[in-house]
Amino acid sequence: MFPTPIERRSAALQRMYKTALPFAMILWLLPLIAVALTSIRSAGDITAGNYWGWPTSFNLIQNYSDIFTNTPLGSYMWNSVRVTIPTVIGTLALSCMSGFALAVYKFKGNMLVFFMFVAGNFVPFQILMVPVRDLTLQMGLYNSVTGLALFHIAFQTGFCTLFMRNFIRSLPVELIEAARVEGVKEWRIFWFIILPLMRPAIAALAVLVFTFIWNDYFWATVLTQGAESQPVTAGLYSLNGQWVAAWHLVSAGSIVAALPPVAIFFLLQKHFIAGLTLGAVK
Amino acid sequence: MISTFKTTIASLAASTILATSAFAGELVINTDTSDPAPKAAFEQLIADFEAANPDITVKWNLFDHEGYKTSIRNFLTADAPDLANWYAGNRMLPYVNAGLFEDVSDVWEENGLNESLASAAGSMTIDGKKWGVPYTYYQWGVYYRKDIFEANGIEVPTNWDEFKAAGATLTAAGVTPITIGTKYLWTAGGVFDYLNLRTNGYEFHMALTKGEVEWTDQRVVDTMNNWKELIDAGFFLDNHTSYSWQEALAPMVAGDAAMYVMGNFAVAPLREAGLTDDQLGFFQFPVINPDVPLAEEAPTDTLHIPANASNKEDARKFLAFLASAEAQTKINETLGQLPINKDSTVGDDKFLQAGYAMLSSTDGGIAQFFDRDAPAEMAKIGMEGFQEFMVKPDRLDAILTRLEKTRLRVYK
């Protein structure tokens, strides 16, 4: 087996590994540690240039309550929820159906439609910036949670359809054929036979799409502005004051904003990894 | 069936229009005062106004700073409030020229504001008319470490030679005379403003920022040569291009730098970082050319009536209320800034008092700030030029030629 597992290496090498590992970990986590440390500093510490030293005072409770009472972080978080949850539900609903259609039915242009879904994934989304902004403006959806969610649903459906179609393809065709022989209607086959079997794929995709959308910064800044519609990733910047950049509050806000996807990742870690590898090997 | 459906839609549409547009007695105000202190100040102001005018209800929409700069262009044309806050001087010029702000000279006349707000009258006037009411400003000047000055036996410099001598003493003691962070350019604009105001005076400075004078003019070169003297003498912090203004506070807190050419908003973070009022002082930027009357820099915040507003009558009442001595005293106490009404009382803070004393005796004129006096594009390229000059003073000619080219293009 390559690489040789560490427990089968020599004792000296094992010791080296064990001492090097914590160092490497701290080095990798240094930026995160800095953010966490900054989030409990006082504003005075930051002005005095004390970025890495021991904080002169610990303002854990003060900073974290400040961001909710003195800044619109709460409404930014709520906007993120209002964008992310409908996107996850909408994308999964659409891609389950389109995946089912593309995997089960043989019709003219099946491959063409499928390739279009796949090709959509290869379009760099930055080039869509101006047309999509104009489109949402003309539809009256600019600067609204609905507009942002609709765009995410449309864009994520491509990838999810590819994923779902391949997953359904790997299910035994005999299940569907047997049901058809029994005279079960097509939509009942989808609902009662295929959908329950797709649960692992749905779970995996839900976790994946949730983190994608929650962490999206680009479209949040392009399609929304202001506390009434902007998600937290884009809203963090406005925690700064007119003159003074309140890095301690921005850091605290970043940590709060990062909690939901991190929590989801740890709770559903199994599905997340499955989502990345599902369909990768036959 | 279809017709009833249509009427339902029509009445629904009508009711939403009614709901969004202001009806009589409702006053819609849009502001970007979302920081804690400005927010509290406006809350108080609106509550007081409503108490004084029980028949008027105020609807207040709060925007964040960055978003407001783009939002204001949208809402002034599309969905105008009755009042909106903005800034004096050239910053309001585009909206005045586009006919988006209402002429409020009558408010000034009727309430005697030409006397009580005299110090800001100039910056509110375009084409001989007043376009808004100013409610707060703050001074610029030199903030310095009093204890470091005393330790090195330096008196507060009042003229150019004393200023340079003070710098030489500080450099000899291993202290950087002036801290500055030019990463976001505008700090360099502040230094240029003061050097130019002191070298050539207010009239010339305004003519320059209005595009009426060539950047290659000898008088601009004089200003830059004065600046070069400071640069050559090692006045400014090393590597200033990689610091924001805020990061450049750190050397001053640590005692590695002694002065900062800055606005009064620098005081709050310096105090937070542990400097006491015994350690921290303020002085007026020293005289360079004794023949030039002293002009100062004091950016002014203002409130305007959009031309498309629906309730202009009540909006005028609000402006008159905002201009009163009591309202300005109260709002600026919360803001920690200076009232413009000359009958207002100034907060009991030594920096506010110093600023008030300085600005109320200013006869040379009050500039807004380089990026408020000059149009946005000129300001950006100008300040990039200043930053470059601070790093490579030898490129002066090339920089001024570039600015002159920009002037010809921007003002036309």
XYZ file of C-alpha atoms in Angstrom:
694
model
C 0.000 0.000 0.000
C 1.228 3.448 -0.855
C 1.926 5.563 1.066
C 3.076 3.281 3.869
C 0.912 3.905 6.945
C 2.794 5.805 9.608
C 2.385 3.077 12.236
C 4.456 0.717 10.106
C 7.357 3.136 9.791
C 10.409 3.191 12.043
C 10.104 4.491 15.607
C 12.292 7.526 14.898
C 10.151 8.536 11.975
C 7.023 8.121 14.031
C 8.425 10.398 16.708
C 9.359 13.004 14.116
C 5.872 12.813 12.700
C 4.299 13.258 16.092
C 6.343 16.341 16.924
C 6.022 17.937 13.491
C 2.266 17.468 13.288
C 1.242 19.960 16.020
C 3.594 22.579 14.573
C 2.214 22.157 11.087
C -1.301 22.344 12.459
C -0.668 25.557 14.361
C 1.023 27.061 11.317
C -1.964 26.215 9.147
C -4.434 27.472 11.711
C -2.523 30.687 12.408
C -4.832 32.937 10.368
C -7.868 31.474 12.110
C -6.233 31.825 15.506
C -5.499 35.469 14.695
C -9.130 36.101 13.776
C -10.360 34.377 16.935
C -7.919 36.359 19.052
C -8.832 39.644 17.375
C -12.493 38.982 17.994
C -11.961 39.177 21.753
C -9.626 42.186 21.727
C -10.552 45.740 22.575
C -10.507 48.455 19.917
C -7.647 50.102 21.804
C -5.430 47.045 21.354
C -5.874 47.234 17.598
C -5.079 50.943 17.458
C -1.988 50.385 19.569
C -0.753 47.822 17.049
C -1.090 44.866 19.403
C -2.172 42.385 16.710
C -0.399 39.234 17.859
C 0.416 39.804 21.521
C -1.606 38.900 24.569
C -4.842 40.975 24.653
C -4.816 43.692 27.300
C -8.454 42.979 28.045
C -10.781 40.156 27.116
C -13.936 41.515 25.546
C -15.512 38.243 24.537
C -19.017 38.974 25.770
C -18.871 42.670 24.928
C -17.760 42.230 21.308
C -20.120 39.394 20.547
C -23.095 41.191 22.048
C -22.045 44.429 20.309
C -22.306 42.919 16.855
C -25.885 41.917 17.511
C -27.039 45.056 19.318
C -25.122 47.837 17.538
C -24.805 46.433 14.033
C -27.291 44.828 11.654
C -25.457 41.479 11.805
C -28.637 39.758 12.939
C -30.513 40.808 9.823
C -27.545 39.851 7.625
C -27.587 36.378 9.163
C -31.312 36.141 8.654
C -30.896 37.162 4.997
C -28.324 34.398 4.571
C -30.821 31.910 5.950
C -33.530 33.266 3.656
C -31.271 32.850 0.640
C -29.669 29.535 1.537
C -32.620 27.430 2.674
C -34.890 28.122 -0.346
C -31.913 27.584 -2.635
C -31.152 24.187 -1.125
C -34.798 23.118 -1.320
C -35.373 24.568 -4.790
C -32.195 23.185 -6.295
C -32.746 19.702 -4.907
C -36.385 19.580 -5.986
C -35.549 20.667 -9.523
C -32.467 18.520 -9.941
C -34.163 15.361 -8.582
C -36.821 15.737 -11.235
C -34.519 16.701 -14.091
C -32.042 14.010 -13.067
C -34.812 11.442 -13.033
C -36.035 12.494 -16.472
C -32.595 12.456 -18.010
C -31.630 9.138 -16.447
C -34.796 7.132 -17.038
C -36.417 8.346 -20.257
C -35.002 7.906 -23.681
C -36.036 10.795 -25.875
C -34.551 12.798 -28.693
C -32.109 15.371 -27.459
C -31.711 13.685 -24.072
C -27.957 13.775 -24.442
C -28.080 17.348 -25.748
C -30.050 18.575 -22.724
C -27.769 16.670 -20.412
C -24.658 18.127 -22.014
C -26.103 21.594 -21.703
C -26.472 21.090 -17.962
C -22.900 19.856 -17.802
C -21.571 22.606 -20.062
C -23.213 25.213 -17.827
C -20.805 24.150 -15.098
C -17.861 25.094 -17.265
C -18.989 28.671 -17.787
C -16.899 30.879 -15.489
C -19.612 32.633 -13.507
C -17.801 35.978 -13.430
C -18.612 36.563 -17.086
C -22.304 36.386 -16.188
C -22.006 39.278 -13.789
C -23.226 42.137 -15.985
C -26.010 40.284 -17.840
C -27.370 38.775 -14.640
C -27.355 42.131 -12.877
C -29.227 43.751 -15.768
C -31.665 40.858 -15.876
C -32.516 41.129 -12.189
C -32.839 44.903 -12.517
C -35.318 44.579 -15.380
C -37.279 41.899 -13.555
C -37.478 44.117 -10.490
C -35.600 41.525 -8.438
C -32.420 43.531 -7.959
C -31.487 43.997 -4.313
C -33.943 41.375 -3.112
C -33.505 38.046 -1.366
C -35.811 36.432 -3.929
C -33.620 37.541 -6.833
C -30.480 36.177 -5.232
C -32.134 32.876 -4.287
C -33.599 32.426 -7.781
C -30.232 32.982 -9.383
C -28.528 30.498 -7.074
C -31.242 27.911 -7.772
C -30.775 28.362 -11.510
C -27.009 28.167 -11.323
C -26.708 25.271 -8.869
C -29.278 23.147 -10.680
C -26.748 22.422 -13.454
C -24.254 20.744 -11.206
C -26.908 18.995 -9.123
C -28.650 17.598 -12.203
C -25.413 16.053 -13.404
C -24.930 14.537 -9.986
C -28.509 13.236 -9.655
C -28.686 11.867 -13.163
C -25.537 9.815 -12.656
C -26.773 8.623 -9.302
C -30.114 7.455 -10.693
C -28.303 5.817 -13.598
C -26.409 3.651 -11.111
C -29.659 2.343 -9.578
C -30.874 -1.015 -10.941
C -33.201 -0.405 -13.916
C -35.105 -3.569 -12.945
C -36.769 -1.712 -10.087
C -38.448 0.691 -12.491
C -39.290 -1.992 -15.022
C -40.875 -4.174 -12.357
C -43.004 -1.264 -11.196
C -44.080 -0.483 -14.750
C -45.137 -4.107 -15.244
C -47.319 -3.706 -12.167
C -48.910 -0.668 -13.817
C -47.570 1.954 -11.394
C -47.850 5.501 -12.751
C -44.578 7.234 -13.653
C -44.831 9.962 -11.019
C -45.534 7.316 -8.352
C -42.427 5.439 -9.465
C -40.463 8.646 -8.981
C -42.038 9.454 -5.626
C -42.220 6.021 -4.000
C -39.346 4.094 -5.558
C -36.635 6.432 -6.796
C -36.827 9.254 -4.280
C -36.354 7.043 -1.176
C -33.343 5.451 -2.848
C -31.865 8.893 -3.565
C -31.716 9.865 0.087
C -27.919 9.587 0.393
C -27.470 11.715 -2.727
C -29.969 14.280 -1.500
C -28.292 14.496 1.890
C -24.863 14.840 0.346
C -25.958 17.520 -2.083
C -27.920 19.420 0.541
C -24.797 19.771 2.666
C -22.674 20.723 -0.310
C -25.111 23.291 -1.715
C -25.703 24.743 1.737
C -21.995 25.486 2.200
C -21.621 26.789 -1.376
C -24.474 29.240 -1.041
C -23.822 30.314 2.518
C -20.216 31.112 1.646
C -21.019 32.859 -1.618
C -19.581 36.355 -1.642
C -19.488 37.246 -5.322
C -23.187 37.203 -6.137
C -24.098 38.630 -2.762
C -22.136 41.782 -3.580
C -23.299 41.915 -7.206
C -27.025 41.424 -6.702
C -27.773 42.967 -3.310
C -26.938 45.997 -1.203
C -28.031 47.160 2.196
C -29.031 45.422 5.400
C -32.525 44.504 4.209
C -31.317 42.029 1.594
C -27.579 41.416 1.838
C -26.310 38.081 3.181
C -23.769 37.970 5.962
C -20.708 37.293 3.793
C -21.162 40.637 2.029
C -22.590 42.435 5.045
C -19.551 41.863 7.275
C -17.742 44.769 5.662
C -20.376 47.234 6.828
C -19.582 46.444 10.469
C -16.780 48.955 9.975
C -17.546 52.505 10.975
C -17.315 55.636 8.879
C -13.702 56.298 9.809
C -12.580 53.537 12.060
C -12.373 49.978 10.798
C -13.663 47.950 13.749
C -11.600 44.824 13.118
C -12.556 43.310 16.470
C -16.226 43.455 15.468
C -15.557 42.242 11.931
C -13.620 39.285 13.356
C -16.383 38.444 15.796
C -18.901 38.736 12.961
C -16.828 36.469 10.716
C -16.708 33.790 13.374
C -20.451 33.954 13.921
C -21.002 33.859 10.150
C -18.749 30.815 9.807
C -20.529 28.833 12.504
C -23.506 27.483 10.506
C -21.499 25.879 7.674
C -18.917 24.561 10.144
C -21.669 23.112 12.340
C -23.334 21.532 9.322
C -20.031 20.093 8.213
C -19.339 18.423 11.530
C -22.894 17.190 11.983
C -23.117 15.746 8.490
C -19.452 15.071 7.798
C -20.228 11.616 6.462
C -22.573 12.991 3.818
C -20.199 15.778 2.913
C -17.390 13.406 2.024
C -19.876 11.126 0.289
C -21.028 14.137 -1.707
C -17.537 14.854 -2.932
C -16.794 11.259 -3.953
C -20.223 9.931 -4.889
C -20.231 8.873 -8.501
C -16.489 9.392 -8.731
C -15.860 5.639 -8.743
C -18.143 3.071 -10.246
C -64.529 37.685 -13.929
C -61.572 39.032 -15.766
C -62.693 42.605 -15.171
C -63.015 42.066 -11.403
C -59.611 40.498 -11.434
C -58.253 43.554 -13.230
C -59.824 45.970 -10.773
C -58.413 43.990 -7.886
C -54.961 44.262 -9.390
C -55.469 47.960 -10.064
C -56.638 48.679 -6.534
C -53.814 46.588 -5.127
C -51.335 48.564 -7.193
C -52.936 51.825 -6.131
C -52.770 50.899 -2.466
C -49.114 49.929 -2.687
C -48.350 53.259 -4.351
C -50.176 55.000 -1.526
C -48.293 52.974 1.010
C -44.863 53.834 -0.335
C -45.402 57.499 -1.155
C -45.688 59.833 1.775
C -49.073 61.240 2.656
C -49.475 64.673 4.163
C -47.980 64.920 7.630
C -45.446 62.176 7.024
C -41.848 63.136 6.496
C -39.445 60.604 4.976
C -35.766 61.000 5.841
C -32.940 58.932 4.381
C -29.558 59.028 6.102
C -26.384 56.975 6.223
C -25.769 57.708 9.902
C -25.528 54.062 10.868
C -22.585 54.268 13.297
C -23.698 54.110 16.940
C -23.132 57.797 17.834
C -24.601 59.381 14.658
C -27.503 56.976 14.883
C -28.265 58.008 18.447
C -27.900 61.680 17.494
C -30.489 61.364 14.727
C -32.858 59.341 16.879
C -32.795 62.143 19.427
C -33.162 64.857 16.779
C -36.184 63.185 15.204
C -37.839 62.567 18.561
C -37.373 66.235 19.479
C -38.744 67.373 16.134
C -41.817 65.187 16.497
C -42.384 66.507 20.010
C -42.236 70.074 18.694
C -44.482 69.262 15.693
C -47.055 66.718 16.900
C -48.893 66.759 13.542
C -45.859 65.433 11.650
C -44.649 61.844 11.819
C -41.153 61.071 10.621
C -40.282 57.932 8.711
C -36.562 57.398 8.921
C -34.657 55.032 6.602
C -31.169 54.175 7.739
C -28.533 53.120 5.189
C -24.987 51.903 5.704
C -22.187 54.181 4.487
C -20.876 52.304 1.522
C -24.289 51.381 0.201
C -25.557 54.938 0.592
C -23.117 56.343 -1.958
C -24.787 54.300 -4.688
C -28.292 54.257 -3.192
C -28.538 58.038 -3.172
C -28.247 58.166 -6.962
C -31.093 55.697 -7.242
C -33.486 57.176 -4.734
C -33.008 60.816 -5.693
C -34.355 60.054 -9.153
C -36.656 57.098 -8.576
C -38.147 57.156 -5.098
C -37.177 60.446 -3.483
C -37.457 60.890 0.304
C -38.295 64.339 1.696
C -34.837 64.786 3.184
C -31.474 63.124 2.628
C -28.071 63.710 4.163
C -24.971 64.401 2.104
C -21.880 66.594 2.123
C -21.119 70.225 1.384
C -18.946 71.709 -1.334
C -18.196 69.931 -4.560
C -19.618 66.675 -3.275
C -23.127 68.091 -3.717
C -22.309 69.807 -7.026
C -23.284 66.901 -9.327
C -26.715 66.612 -7.671
C -27.251 70.363 -7.783
C -26.277 70.470 -11.441
C -28.540 67.541 -12.238
C -31.434 69.421 -10.618
C -31.898 66.761 -7.921
C -31.563 69.043 -4.893
C -34.045 71.763 -3.989
C -32.958 75.385 -3.619
C -33.480 76.189 0.081
C -32.279 79.796 0.092
C -35.716 80.753 1.478
C -35.115 78.630 4.592
C -31.828 80.464 5.093
C -33.518 83.868 4.627
C -36.522 83.276 6.882
C -34.580 81.806 9.787
C -31.628 84.150 9.735
C -29.272 81.306 8.901
C -27.052 83.613 6.852
C -25.864 84.983 10.183
C -26.101 81.963 12.468
C -24.552 79.477 10.012
C -22.228 82.030 8.414
C -19.078 79.925 8.789
C -20.438 77.223 6.442
C -22.436 79.496 4.146
C -19.710 79.513 1.505
C -19.564 75.752 1.176
C -23.359 75.503 0.877
C -23.619 78.085 -1.922
C -23.618 77.215 -5.615
C -24.676 79.825 -8.182
C -25.599 82.212 -5.367
C -28.204 79.825 -3.924
C -28.169 77.619 -0.846
C -28.798 73.933 -1.450
C -29.038 72.453 2.025
C -28.505 72.978 5.741
C -25.238 71.976 7.444
C -25.475 70.459 10.908
C -22.013 69.346 11.911
C -18.345 69.618 11.064
C -15.019 68.717 12.613
C -11.621 70.291 12.478
C -8.409 69.089 10.919
C -5.013 69.986 12.274
C -1.963 68.473 13.884
C -2.502 65.991 16.717
C 0.678 65.480 18.683
C 2.218 63.643 21.613
C 2.534 66.361 24.227
C 4.749 64.235 26.485
C 7.234 63.554 23.682
C 7.369 67.249 22.801
C 8.021 68.112 26.442
C 10.646 65.400 26.892
C 12.567 66.860 23.957
C 12.022 70.475 24.971
C 9.948 71.349 21.925
C 7.448 74.202 22.002
C 4.329 74.008 19.846
C 5.517 75.272 16.443
C 3.633 78.222 14.975
C 5.629 78.823 11.808
C 7.431 76.812 9.159
C 10.939 77.211 10.576
C 9.869 76.169 14.067
C 8.007 73.245 12.550
C 11.087 72.043 10.680
C 13.267 72.600 13.742
C 10.852 70.576 15.867
C 11.077 67.789 13.284
C 14.867 67.876 13.331
C 14.922 67.594 17.135
C 12.513 64.675 17.019
C 14.486 62.884 14.302
C 17.670 63.325 16.336
C 15.891 61.756 19.302
C 14.926 58.776 17.135
C 11.270 59.716 16.875
C 9.526 59.965 13.501
C 8.028 63.475 13.388
C 4.845 62.683 11.458
C 3.055 59.374 11.210
C 0.911 58.790 8.145
C -0.629 55.839 6.331
C -1.218 56.520 2.651
C -2.527 53.113 1.604
C -5.972 54.585 0.945
C -4.511 57.830 -0.422
C -6.755 60.401 1.279
C -4.364 61.047 4.167
C -1.853 62.405 1.644
C -4.641 64.639 0.321
C -4.999 66.166 3.802
C -1.299 66.997 3.987
C -1.387 68.509 0.504
C -4.457 70.597 1.382
C -2.749 72.139 4.387
C 0.556 72.772 2.642
C -1.250 74.401 -0.267
C -3.603 76.403 1.964
C -0.624 77.713 3.939
C 1.589 78.338 0.909
C -0.934 79.842 -1.503
C -4.107 80.456 0.484
C -7.750 79.484 0.264
C -8.639 81.268 -2.989
C -5.857 79.569 -4.893
C -6.604 76.190 -3.353
C -10.250 76.414 -4.349
C -9.351 77.580 -7.857
C -7.007 74.609 -8.157
C -9.570 72.049 -6.983
C -12.178 73.617 -9.246
C -9.825 73.110 -12.180
C -9.215 76.764 -12.909
C -5.459 76.701 -12.383
C -2.862 74.551 -14.088
C -1.222 71.898 -11.961
C 2.112 72.864 -13.473
C 1.691 76.407 -12.111
C 4.717 77.705 -10.197
C 2.586 78.151 -7.087
C 1.749 74.428 -7.020
C 5.446 73.700 -7.480
C 6.144 75.926 -4.446
C 3.727 73.882 -2.365
C 5.327 70.656 -3.509
C 8.804 72.010 -2.770
C 7.721 72.769 0.772
C 6.467 69.208 1.006
C 9.772 67.955 -0.407
C 11.642 69.747 2.385
C 9.717 67.655 4.902
C 10.197 64.438 2.936
C 13.936 65.018 2.550
C 14.249 65.726 6.254
C 12.689 62.325 7.014
C 9.494 63.751 8.489
C 7.186 60.962 7.458
C 6.863 57.389 8.649
C 8.747 54.781 6.584
C 6.694 52.444 4.410
C 3.630 54.632 4.821
C 2.128 53.297 1.606
C 1.429 49.953 3.272
C -0.537 51.362 6.222
C -4.122 52.519 6.461
C -4.650 55.723 8.438
C -5.729 53.574 11.355
C -2.665 51.332 11.317
C -0.512 54.451 11.287
C -1.942 55.329 14.714
C 0.075 52.493 16.262
C 3.514 54.221 16.061
C 1.990 57.292 17.672
C 0.525 55.244 20.517
C 3.839 53.465 20.982
C 5.700 56.785 21.074
C 7.686 56.099 17.882
C 6.018 59.000 16.114
C 4.998 62.356 17.511
C 2.502 64.059 15.161
C -0.381 63.215 12.887
C -2.030 65.581 10.385
C -5.560 64.316 10.826
C -9.206 65.065 11.531
C -10.741 65.099 14.976
C -12.043 61.529 14.569
C -8.502 60.336 15.363
C -8.934 61.334 18.994
C -11.407 58.594 19.922
C -9.248 55.599 18.869
C -6.132 57.241 20.363
C -7.907 57.572 23.697
C -9.176 54.008 23.440
C -5.599 52.871 22.942
C -4.713 54.353 26.309
C -3.386 57.863 25.587
C -4.561 60.403 28.144
C -5.359 64.041 27.485
C -2.062 64.913 29.177
C -0.199 62.965 26.527
C -2.238 64.107 23.573
C -2.521 67.621 22.193
C -3.728 69.556 19.177
C -2.282 72.525 17.326
C -3.173 74.510 14.245
C -1.082 73.698 11.179
C 1.804 76.198 11.332
C 2.091 79.289 9.142
C 4.213 78.862 6.025
C 3.604 82.064 4.092
C 2.829 84.900 6.542
C 1.067 86.905 3.817
C -1.652 84.298 3.430
C -4.655 84.400 5.803
C -5.058 81.142 7.711
C -7.626 78.845 6.163
C -8.689 75.551 7.695
C -10.060 72.230 6.663
C -13.407 71.243 8.182
C -15.555 68.719 6.280
C -19.230 69.519 6.749
C -22.211 67.142 6.832
C -25.474 68.453 5.481
C -29.159 67.700 4.985
C -30.905 68.353 1.665
C -34.399 68.329 0.174
C -34.489 66.250 -3.017
C -36.155 68.089 -5.899
C -38.590 65.172 -6.295
C -39.652 65.165 -2.636
C -43.385 65.081 -1.979
C -43.598 66.817 1.392
C -41.362 69.848 0.931
C -43.304 72.023 3.334
C -42.591 69.835 6.367
C -39.072 69.197 5.096
C -38.429 72.962 5.289
C -39.705 72.949 8.859
C -37.290 70.149 9.663
C -34.363 72.038 8.133
C -35.223 75.140 10.144
C -35.396 72.983 13.271
C -32.057 71.349 12.462
C -30.430 74.756 11.986
C -31.473 76.024 15.425
C -28.827 76.548 18.089
C -30.431 74.084 20.541
C -30.784 71.264 18.009
C -27.190 71.700 16.847
C -25.889 71.781 20.401
C -27.666 68.549 21.205
C -26.822 66.643 18.035
C -23.133 67.541 18.196
C -22.860 66.651 21.838
C -23.819 63.105 20.872
C -21.706 63.119 17.711
C -18.665 64.500 19.500
C -18.256 67.084 16.748
C -18.680 70.809 16.265
C -21.992 72.637 15.745
C -22.133 75.181 12.922
C -24.665 77.533 14.493
C -22.610 80.219 16.188
C -25.020 80.405 19.168
C -24.649 76.707 19.980
C -22.584 75.515 22.898
C -19.682 73.231 22.225
C -19.110 70.003 24.124
C -16.813 70.122 27.133
C -13.933 68.334 25.402
C -10.547 69.931 25.048
C -10.153 68.985 21.389
C -13.647 70.179 20.507
C -12.987 73.434 22.344
C -9.655 73.880 20.554
C -11.277 73.168 17.203
C -14.145 75.516 17.909
C -11.788 78.317 18.927
C -9.720 77.760 15.796
C -12.580 77.508 13.317
C -14.678 80.353 14.658
C -11.717 82.707 14.292
C -10.837 81.463 10.817
C -11.032 84.301 8.321
C -9.153 82.668 5.460
C -11.963 80.295 4.507
C -12.964 76.709 5.245
C -12.044 73.970 2.819
C -13.967 70.673 2.813
C -11.221 68.219 1.943
C -9.327 67.408 -1.215
C -11.666 64.610 -2.281
C -14.741 66.729 -1.501
C -13.487 69.928 -3.141
C -12.160 68.292 -6.296
C -14.327 66.085 -8.534
C -14.021 62.366 -7.822
C -11.811 61.474 -10.779
C -9.438 64.391 -10.307
C -9.290 63.628 -6.575
C -8.341 60.005 -7.148
C -5.576 60.670 -9.657
C -4.430 63.688 -7.648
C -4.073 61.709 -4.436
C -2.302 58.879 -6.255
C 0.127 61.516 -7.450
C 0.677 62.798 -3.906
C 1.334 59.293 -2.649
C 3.840 58.686 -5.434
C 5.479 62.026 -4.704
C 5.912 61.101 -1.046
C 7.830 57.987 -2.070
C 9.701 59.388 -5.076
C 9.884 63.190 -4.722
C 12.203 63.394 -7.738
C 9.348 62.562 -10.047
C 7.614 65.843 -9.264
C 7.611 67.145 -12.847
C 6.211 63.956 -14.307
C 3.507 63.793 -11.617
C 2.391 67.391 -12.104
C 2.297 66.948 -15.880
C 0.070 63.910 -15.381
C -2.251 65.808 -13.055
C -2.446 68.643 -15.551
C -3.447 66.192 -18.283
C -6.127 64.822 -15.970
C -7.371 68.342 -15.235
C -7.775 69.071 -18.944
C -9.732 65.862 -19.372
C -11.895 65.962 -16.213
C -13.099 69.559 -16.163
C -13.332 70.238 -19.932
